[in-house]
Amino acid sequence: MKALCWHGANDVRIGNVPDPTILNPRDAIIKITSTAICGSDLHILDGYIPSMKEGDILGHEFMGEVVELGSAVKNVKIGDRVVVPFTISCGGCFFCQRDLWSLCDNSNPNGWMAEAAMGHSPSGLFGYSHMFGGYAGGQAEYARVPFADVGLFKVPDGLSDDQVLFLTDIFPTGYMAAENCNIEPGDTVAVWGCGPVGQFAIKSAFMLGAERVIAIDRIPERLQMAKEQCGAEIINYEEIDAGEAVKEMTGGRGPDSCIDAVGMEAHGTGPMAMYDQVKQAVRLETDRPTALRQVILSCRKGGHVSLAGVYGGFLDKVPFGAAFNKGLTFKMGQTHMHRYIKPLMEAVQQGKIDPSFVITHKLPLDQAPHGYEIFRDKKENCIKVVLKP
């Protein structure tokens, strides 16, 4: 089959690789009908995710048609259209039983690697390094899905791929980011980063009862989408100081909640942004926490900070004293996907949201390297790329 394979930093190529096969009775094989490039895939492209190996198949946002089933999979049948959560979960461990699906104890066969770096291992992830299991991703023609008896969700009749594809990651990720804010009626929420996850965080904040959402970014087309498609008030941080602007827009108090939908490769302005660039270039710092610093300093006292952007390692000069003295509540982590897919699928069915609004580019799988380039470099007004095998 054809698949997009990693060959090193800034080097991804389409290649021919062996078709996936059933390895376990709980496996399924799906023929992929739609897949997408995620912002967190760019961290792999840029070389910031360790334990990648040449030839690894990328991609964790994918859906398709069931073509083969292991003997233990009874929840779907051959021919069903399904979406696949990007987190891989067993369904039976301590954490899965407590609805903490992205913390599964049994789905990462390389858990020792994650434990060495982080103390404990989260769940396995599709197409996201050997530290997270070494699973082949879904930017391919076919994919093996382990624990398919709990990790495949049937698509109801009448819904298109474009409407449900993002249930595999970015819609639930944005929704959990908003849910983590404990939003109350009348709240103001500020969202740093208007990429696809940020767009869904804005939509979700309004769905959960926020009165105002303020969106911060530097890319005009992203800010335009946040304003016109999502109803946010917008700030271009290259034109004005975002922290001061957010404070002024909330009467000096600050937003009730702040969402960091940027993560480890945040851009910024001023000396601190330059400091991060230099330290990261010489590997004295793994992540650039520009957005996180602003979130902490901008949030009102007693407010909520929600982190949806991926962080991978060590941060420098984070104003933790401010977080402590302001009494902030932090919530973060990979999305507990299995908790959200069904209710959000129903929201799509009921017409409460059409997730396809973020799509700006559709490309054949053969053009995936070009898709990565325009997504990373913000070319052609690109916000979200969908690939069609």
Short mmCIF file of C-alpha atoms in Angstrom, two decimals:
data_model
loop_
_atom_site.label_atom_id
_atom_site.label_comp_id
_atom_site.label_asym_id
_atom_site.label_seq_id
_atom_site.Cartn_x
_atom_site.Cartn_y
_atom_site.Cartn_z
CA MET A 1 0.00 0.00 0.00
CA LYS A 2 0.95 3.67 -0.22
CA ALA A 3 1.73 5.50 3.00
CA LEU A 4 3.38 8.72 4.16
CA CYS A 5 6.63 7.78 5.89
CA TRP A 6 9.03 9.76 8.09
CA HIS A 7 12.67 9.81 6.99
CA GLY A 8 14.01 12.51 9.30
CA ALA A 9 13.35 16.09 10.30
CA ASN A 10 11.66 17.97 7.44
CA ASP A 11 11.68 14.82 5.31
CA VAL A 12 8.39 12.96 4.78
CA ARG A 13 7.71 10.92 1.64
CA ILE A 14 5.11 8.70 0.09
CA GLY A 15 6.35 5.12 -0.14
CA ASN A 16 5.17 1.59 -0.73
CA VAL A 17 4.96 -0.44 2.49
CA PRO A 18 3.51 -3.84 3.45
CA ASP A 19 -0.25 -3.99 3.97
CA PRO A 20 -1.28 -4.25 7.64
CA THR A 21 -2.46 -7.62 8.95
CA ILE A 22 -4.45 -8.89 11.91
CA LEU A 23 -2.03 -9.55 14.79
CA ASN A 24 -4.47 -9.98 17.67
CA PRO A 25 -8.10 -11.17 17.95
CA ARG A 26 -9.09 -7.63 19.02
CA ASP A 27 -7.62 -6.05 15.84
CA ALA A 28 -9.41 -4.65 12.80
CA ILE A 29 -8.14 -3.52 9.41
CA ILE A 30 -9.76 -0.49 7.86
CA LYS A 31 -9.53 0.90 4.36
CA ILE A 32 -8.94 4.59 4.91
CA THR A 33 -11.30 6.96 3.13
CA SER A 34 -10.19 10.23 4.75
CA THR A 35 -7.23 11.28 6.84
CA ALA A 36 -5.83 14.65 7.90
CA ILE A 37 -2.68 16.47 8.92
CA CYS A 38 -2.75 17.61 12.55
CA GLY A 39 -0.83 20.46 14.11
CA SER A 40 0.91 17.98 16.40
CA ASP A 41 2.20 16.16 13.30
CA LEU A 42 4.29 19.26 12.66
CA HIS A 43 6.23 18.61 15.87
CA ILE A 44 7.34 15.32 14.28
CA LEU A 45 8.13 17.03 10.98
CA ASP A 46 10.23 19.64 12.75
CA GLY A 47 12.18 16.97 14.65
CA TYR A 48 11.01 17.69 18.20
CA ILE A 49 9.44 14.31 18.99
CA PRO A 50 12.06 11.72 20.03
CA SER A 51 12.13 7.99 19.22
CA MET A 52 11.01 8.28 15.61
CA LYS A 53 12.50 5.71 13.21
CA GLU A 54 13.04 6.01 9.49
CA GLY A 55 10.07 4.56 7.63
CA ASP A 56 7.51 5.18 10.40
CA ILE A 57 4.02 5.79 9.00
CA LEU A 58 2.55 9.11 10.19
CA GLY A 59 -0.98 10.26 10.91
CA HIS A 60 -3.49 9.93 13.73
CA GLU A 61 -6.65 11.53 12.31
CA PHE A 62 -8.27 8.93 10.07
CA MET A 63 -11.46 7.07 9.31
CA GLY A 64 -12.65 4.50 6.81
CA GLU A 65 -14.38 1.22 6.08
CA VAL A 66 -13.87 -2.02 7.98
CA VAL A 67 -12.40 -4.68 5.67
CA GLU A 68 -11.13 -7.31 8.12
CA LEU A 69 -11.89 -8.21 11.75
CA GLY A 70 -10.22 -10.21 14.48
CA SER A 71 -12.34 -12.92 16.06
CA ALA A 72 -12.98 -10.94 19.26
CA VAL A 73 -14.37 -7.80 17.58
CA LYS A 74 -18.18 -7.89 17.72
CA ASN A 75 -19.15 -4.21 17.88
CA VAL A 76 -18.72 -3.57 14.14
CA LYS A 77 -18.97 -5.62 10.98
CA ILE A 78 -17.15 -5.67 7.66
CA GLY A 79 -18.34 -2.79 5.50
CA ASP A 80 -19.15 -0.43 8.39
CA ARG A 81 -17.92 3.16 8.14
CA VAL A 82 -16.00 4.04 11.29
CA VAL A 83 -14.00 6.80 12.94
CA VAL A 84 -10.87 5.92 14.91
CA PRO A 85 -9.82 7.83 18.06
CA PHE A 86 -6.16 8.83 17.96
CA THR A 87 -5.58 7.47 21.46
CA ILE A 88 -5.43 3.68 21.74
CA SER A 89 -7.21 2.30 24.79
CA CYS A 90 -7.88 -1.21 26.10
CA GLY A 91 -11.21 -0.50 27.79
CA GLY A 92 -10.50 -2.59 30.88
CA CYS A 93 -7.64 -1.08 32.89
CA PHE A 94 -7.89 1.17 35.97
CA PHE A 95 -7.82 4.33 33.85
CA CYS A 96 -10.15 3.24 31.04
CA GLN A 97 -12.69 2.15 33.63
CA ARG A 98 -12.54 5.67 35.08
CA ASP A 99 -13.12 7.37 31.71
CA LEU A 100 -9.47 8.47 31.53
CA TRP A 101 -8.91 6.81 28.19
CA SER A 102 -5.72 8.60 27.13
CA LEU A 103 -4.01 7.25 30.25
CA CYS A 104 -4.60 3.57 29.39
CA ASP A 105 -2.17 1.23 31.11
CA ASN A 106 -2.18 -1.51 28.48
CA SER A 107 -1.95 0.04 25.01
CA ASN A 108 1.67 1.24 24.95
CA PRO A 109 4.03 -1.71 24.40
CA ASN A 110 6.96 0.68 24.84
CA GLY A 111 5.69 2.09 28.11
CA TRP A 112 9.17 1.82 29.63
CA MET A 113 10.37 4.57 27.30
CA ALA A 114 7.64 6.96 28.38
CA GLU A 115 8.15 6.04 32.04
CA ALA A 116 11.83 6.94 31.79
CA ALA A 117 10.92 10.39 30.46
CA MET A 118 7.70 11.14 32.32
CA GLY A 119 7.44 8.82 35.31
CA HIS A 120 4.44 6.98 33.89
CA SER A 121 3.25 6.04 30.41
CA PRO A 122 0.11 7.43 28.78
CA SER A 123 -1.80 5.42 26.20
CA GLY A 124 -0.41 4.41 22.85
CA LEU A 125 -0.97 6.81 19.96
CA PHE A 126 -1.26 6.20 16.24
CA GLY A 127 1.69 7.39 14.17
CA TYR A 128 3.39 9.28 16.98
CA SER A 129 6.81 7.79 17.73
CA HIS A 130 7.98 4.64 19.45
CA MET A 131 7.73 6.27 22.88
CA PHE A 132 3.97 6.12 22.35
CA GLY A 133 3.90 2.57 21.04
CA GLY A 134 5.39 2.65 17.57
CA TYR A 135 1.99 2.13 15.96
CA ALA A 136 1.67 2.73 12.24
CA GLY A 137 -0.40 5.83 11.53
CA GLY A 138 -3.31 6.52 9.23
CA GLN A 139 -1.87 8.69 6.47
CA ALA A 140 -2.02 5.58 4.34
CA GLU A 141 -4.40 3.42 2.33
CA TYR A 142 -5.04 0.93 5.15
CA ALA A 143 -4.44 0.78 8.90
CA ARG A 144 -4.51 -1.82 11.66
CA VAL A 145 -6.59 -0.74 14.66
CA PRO A 146 -5.75 -2.56 17.93
CA PHE A 147 -8.43 -2.88 20.62
CA ALA A 148 -10.96 -2.31 17.84
CA ASP A 149 -13.73 -3.71 20.02
CA VAL A 150 -13.58 -0.46 22.04
CA GLY A 151 -11.78 1.82 19.56
CA LEU A 152 -14.03 1.87 16.49
CA PHE A 153 -17.11 4.08 16.35
CA LYS A 154 -19.71 3.54 13.64
CA VAL A 155 -20.74 6.52 11.53
CA PRO A 156 -24.52 7.00 11.30
CA ASP A 157 -26.11 7.07 7.88
CA GLY A 158 -26.37 10.49 6.31
CA LEU A 159 -23.12 11.96 7.66
CA SER A 160 -20.23 12.63 5.28
CA ASP A 161 -16.56 11.98 5.95
CA ASP A 162 -15.96 15.72 6.19
CA GLN A 163 -18.55 16.03 8.95
CA VAL A 164 -17.13 13.26 11.16
CA LEU A 165 -13.41 12.99 10.35
CA PHE A 166 -12.42 15.45 13.04
CA LEU A 167 -14.12 13.38 15.72
CA THR A 168 -10.89 11.37 15.56
CA ASP A 169 -8.98 14.16 17.34
CA ILE A 170 -9.36 17.90 16.96
CA PHE A 171 -13.07 18.37 17.69
CA PRO A 172 -13.00 16.37 20.95
CA THR A 173 -9.65 17.97 21.79
CA GLY A 174 -11.09 21.47 21.45
CA TYR A 175 -14.21 20.40 23.33
CA MET A 176 -12.26 18.89 26.25
CA ALA A 177 -10.15 22.06 26.39
CA ALA A 178 -13.33 24.10 26.83
CA GLU A 179 -14.89 21.60 29.24
CA ASN A 180 -11.75 21.78 31.40
CA CYS A 181 -12.50 25.49 31.91
CA ASN A 182 -15.58 24.71 34.01
CA ILE A 183 -17.46 27.39 32.05
CA GLU A 184 -20.40 29.10 33.72
CA PRO A 185 -23.04 31.25 31.99
CA GLY A 186 -21.68 34.72 31.31
CA ASP A 187 -18.01 33.67 31.34
CA THR A 188 -15.35 35.14 29.11
CA VAL A 189 -12.88 32.65 27.67
CA ALA A 190 -9.64 33.57 25.88
CA VAL A 191 -8.11 31.13 23.40
CA TRP A 192 -4.46 31.41 22.38
CA GLY A 193 -4.01 29.87 18.92
CA CYS A 194 -6.59 29.81 16.12
CA GLY A 195 -5.45 26.67 14.38
CA PRO A 196 -7.98 23.85 13.98
CA VAL A 197 -7.96 22.90 17.68
CA GLY A 198 -8.32 26.53 18.66
CA GLN A 199 -11.28 26.93 16.31
CA PHE A 200 -13.02 23.97 17.93
CA ALA A 201 -12.16 25.27 21.40
CA ILE A 202 -13.92 28.54 20.50
CA LYS A 203 -16.98 26.74 19.13
CA SER A 204 -17.06 24.44 22.15
CA ALA A 205 -16.76 27.29 24.65
CA PHE A 206 -19.90 28.85 23.18
CA MET A 207 -21.63 25.44 23.17
CA LEU A 208 -20.86 25.15 26.89
CA GLY A 209 -22.30 28.56 27.76
CA ALA A 210 -19.56 31.17 27.42
CA GLU A 211 -20.83 34.68 26.74
CA ARG A 212 -17.63 35.93 25.09
CA VAL A 213 -14.61 34.27 23.51
CA ILE A 214 -11.46 36.23 22.70
CA ALA A 215 -9.14 34.61 20.14
CA ILE A 216 -5.43 35.41 19.85
CA ASP A 217 -3.26 34.60 16.81
CA ARG A 218 -1.10 36.29 14.18
CA ILE A 219 -2.35 34.65 10.97
CA PRO A 220 -5.05 36.80 9.30
CA GLU A 221 -7.03 33.92 7.77
CA ARG A 222 -7.15 32.09 11.10
CA LEU A 223 -8.35 35.21 12.89
CA GLN A 224 -10.93 35.76 10.17
CA MET A 225 -12.24 32.20 10.62
CA ALA A 226 -12.37 32.65 14.40
CA LYS A 227 -14.43 35.82 13.97
CA GLU A 228 -16.71 34.89 11.07
CA GLN A 229 -17.20 31.15 11.58
CA CYS A 230 -16.93 30.95 15.37
CA GLY A 231 -18.10 34.35 16.65
CA ALA A 232 -14.96 35.28 18.56
CA GLU A 233 -13.50 38.71 19.25
CA ILE A 234 -9.99 38.71 17.83
CA ILE A 235 -6.51 39.98 18.70
CA ASN A 236 -3.49 39.92 16.39
CA TYR A 237 -0.57 39.71 18.81
CA GLU A 238 1.85 41.08 16.21
CA GLU A 239 -0.12 44.32 16.12
CA ILE A 240 -0.86 44.84 19.82
CA ASP A 241 0.24 43.35 23.13
CA ALA A 242 -2.15 40.43 23.61
CA GLY A 243 -1.84 40.35 27.39
CA GLU A 244 -2.64 44.03 27.78
CA ALA A 245 -5.43 43.83 25.21
CA VAL A 246 -7.13 40.90 26.93
CA LYS A 247 -6.92 42.71 30.26
CA GLU A 248 -8.43 45.87 28.78
CA MET A 249 -11.23 43.92 27.07
CA THR A 250 -12.25 42.39 30.41
CA GLY A 251 -12.29 45.58 32.44
CA GLY A 252 -8.92 44.86 34.01
CA ARG A 253 -9.99 41.59 35.63
CA GLY A 254 -8.84 39.14 32.97
CA PRO A 255 -10.72 36.26 31.32
CA ASP A 256 -12.45 33.72 33.53
CA SER A 257 -10.60 30.97 31.67
CA CYS A 258 -7.70 30.82 29.25
CA ILE A 259 -6.97 28.03 26.76
CA ASP A 260 -3.51 27.41 25.34
CA ALA A 261 -4.20 25.75 21.97
CA VAL A 262 -0.64 26.40 20.75
CA GLY A 263 1.79 24.24 22.68
CA MET A 264 5.45 23.53 22.29
CA GLU A 265 6.30 25.48 19.12
CA ALA A 266 4.68 28.77 20.02
CA HIS A 267 5.73 31.88 18.12
CA GLY A 268 5.93 35.23 19.79
CA THR A 269 7.47 38.67 19.83
CA GLY A 270 10.04 40.37 22.02
CA PRO A 271 13.07 39.20 24.01
CA MET A 272 11.45 36.13 25.60
CA ALA A 273 10.44 34.73 22.23
CA MET A 274 14.00 35.20 20.96
CA TYR A 275 15.31 33.56 24.14
CA ASP A 276 13.12 30.50 23.51
CA GLN A 277 14.23 30.23 19.89
CA VAL A 278 17.91 30.29 20.85
CA LYS A 279 17.62 27.81 23.72
CA GLN A 280 15.53 25.42 21.65
CA ALA A 281 17.95 25.62 18.73
CA VAL A 282 20.81 24.39 20.93
CA ARG A 283 18.53 21.88 22.73
CA LEU A 284 18.77 23.58 26.12
CA GLU A 285 14.98 23.82 26.08
CA THR A 286 12.62 21.42 24.34
CA ASP A 287 9.49 23.59 24.16
CA ARG A 288 8.70 27.27 23.53
CA PRO A 289 6.15 28.27 26.21
CA THR A 290 5.39 31.76 24.91
CA ALA A 291 1.63 31.22 24.85
CA LEU A 292 1.65 29.48 28.23
CA ARG A 293 3.38 32.44 29.87
CA GLN A 294 0.78 34.84 28.48
CA VAL A 295 -2.08 32.58 29.51
CA ILE A 296 -0.87 32.44 33.11
CA LEU A 297 -0.32 36.20 33.34
CA SER A 298 -3.60 37.08 31.61
CA CYS A 299 -6.07 34.79 33.39
CA ARG A 300 -8.09 36.35 36.17
CA LYS A 301 -7.42 35.47 39.79
CA GLY A 302 -9.05 32.17 40.68
CA GLY A 303 -9.52 31.34 36.99
CA HIS A 304 -8.97 28.21 34.94
CA VAL A 305 -6.06 27.44 32.61
CA SER A 306 -6.65 24.69 30.06
CA LEU A 307 -3.82 23.30 27.95
CA ALA A 308 -4.78 21.67 24.66
CA GLY A 309 -1.58 22.38 22.74
CA VAL A 310 0.97 19.57 22.96
CA TYR A 311 3.97 19.93 25.28
CA GLY A 312 6.75 17.41 24.96
CA GLY A 313 9.48 18.03 27.49
CA PHE A 314 11.02 20.85 29.50
CA LEU A 315 9.97 24.50 29.76
CA ASP A 316 11.95 27.51 30.91
CA LYS A 317 10.94 30.73 32.65
CA VAL A 318 7.31 29.79 33.25
CA PRO A 319 5.81 32.29 35.75
CA PHE A 320 4.70 29.66 38.22
CA GLY A 321 4.78 32.12 41.11
CA ALA A 322 2.05 34.08 39.35
CA ALA A 323 0.02 30.90 38.86
CA PHE A 324 0.34 30.06 42.55
CA ASN A 325 -0.42 33.50 43.92
CA LYS A 326 -3.38 33.97 41.56
CA GLY A 327 -4.86 30.66 42.65
CA LEU A 328 -5.18 29.29 39.11
CA THR A 329 -6.58 25.84 38.36
CA PHE A 330 -4.77 23.91 35.62
CA LYS A 331 -6.18 21.04 33.55
CA MET A 332 -4.39 19.46 30.60
CA GLY A 333 -3.52 16.27 28.79
CA GLN A 334 -4.17 14.14 25.75
CA THR A 335 -7.88 13.94 25.01
CA HIS A 336 -9.97 11.15 26.55
CA MET A 337 -11.35 10.46 23.11
CA HIS A 338 -13.68 7.58 23.86
CA ARG A 339 -15.56 9.82 26.33
CA TYR A 340 -16.52 12.37 23.69
CA ILE A 341 -17.02 10.73 20.30
CA LYS A 342 -20.59 9.54 20.78
CA PRO A 343 -22.04 12.74 22.30
CA LEU A 344 -20.25 14.93 19.77
CA MET A 345 -21.37 12.66 16.93
CA GLU A 346 -24.92 13.28 18.13
CA ALA A 347 -24.28 17.03 18.13
CA VAL A 348 -23.23 16.78 14.48
CA GLN A 349 -26.33 14.68 13.67
CA GLN A 350 -28.57 17.26 15.34
CA GLY A 351 -27.06 20.09 13.32
CA LYS A 352 -25.55 21.86 16.33
CA ILE A 353 -22.17 22.00 14.59
CA ASP A 354 -20.68 21.09 11.22
CA PRO A 355 -16.99 20.37 11.87
CA SER A 356 -16.12 20.57 8.17
CA PHE A 357 -15.92 24.39 8.43
CA VAL A 358 -12.18 24.18 9.20
CA ILE A 359 -11.24 22.42 5.95
CA THR A 360 -9.36 24.65 3.53
CA HIS A 361 -7.52 22.07 1.43
CA LYS A 362 -8.27 18.59 0.09
CA LEU A 363 -5.40 16.71 -1.51
CA PRO A 364 -4.74 13.18 -2.73
CA LEU A 365 -2.50 11.14 -0.44
CA ASP A 366 0.29 11.39 -3.03
CA GLN A 367 0.50 15.12 -2.29
CA ALA A 368 0.80 14.71 1.49
CA PRO A 369 4.37 16.16 1.62
CA HIS A 370 3.06 19.30 -0.09
CA GLY A 371 0.19 19.37 2.41
CA TYR A 372 2.67 19.32 5.29
CA GLU A 373 4.62 22.18 3.71
CA ILE A 374 1.68 24.52 3.19
CA PHE A 375 0.22 23.70 6.62
CA ARG A 376 3.48 24.28 8.47
CA ASP A 377 4.48 27.40 6.55
CA LYS A 378 0.97 28.91 6.47
CA LYS A 379 0.94 29.04 2.68
CA GLU A 380 -2.13 29.29 0.43
CA ASN A 381 -4.26 30.41 3.42
CA CYS A 382 -4.04 26.83 4.70
CA ILE A 383 -5.78 26.03 7.97
CA LYS A 384 -6.65 22.32 7.68
CA VAL A 385 -5.60 19.70 5.12
CA VAL A 386 -7.63 16.57 4.43
CA LEU A 387 -5.97 13.76 2.46
CA LYS A 388 -7.86 11.28 0.30
CA PRO A 389 -6.11 7.92 -0.31
#
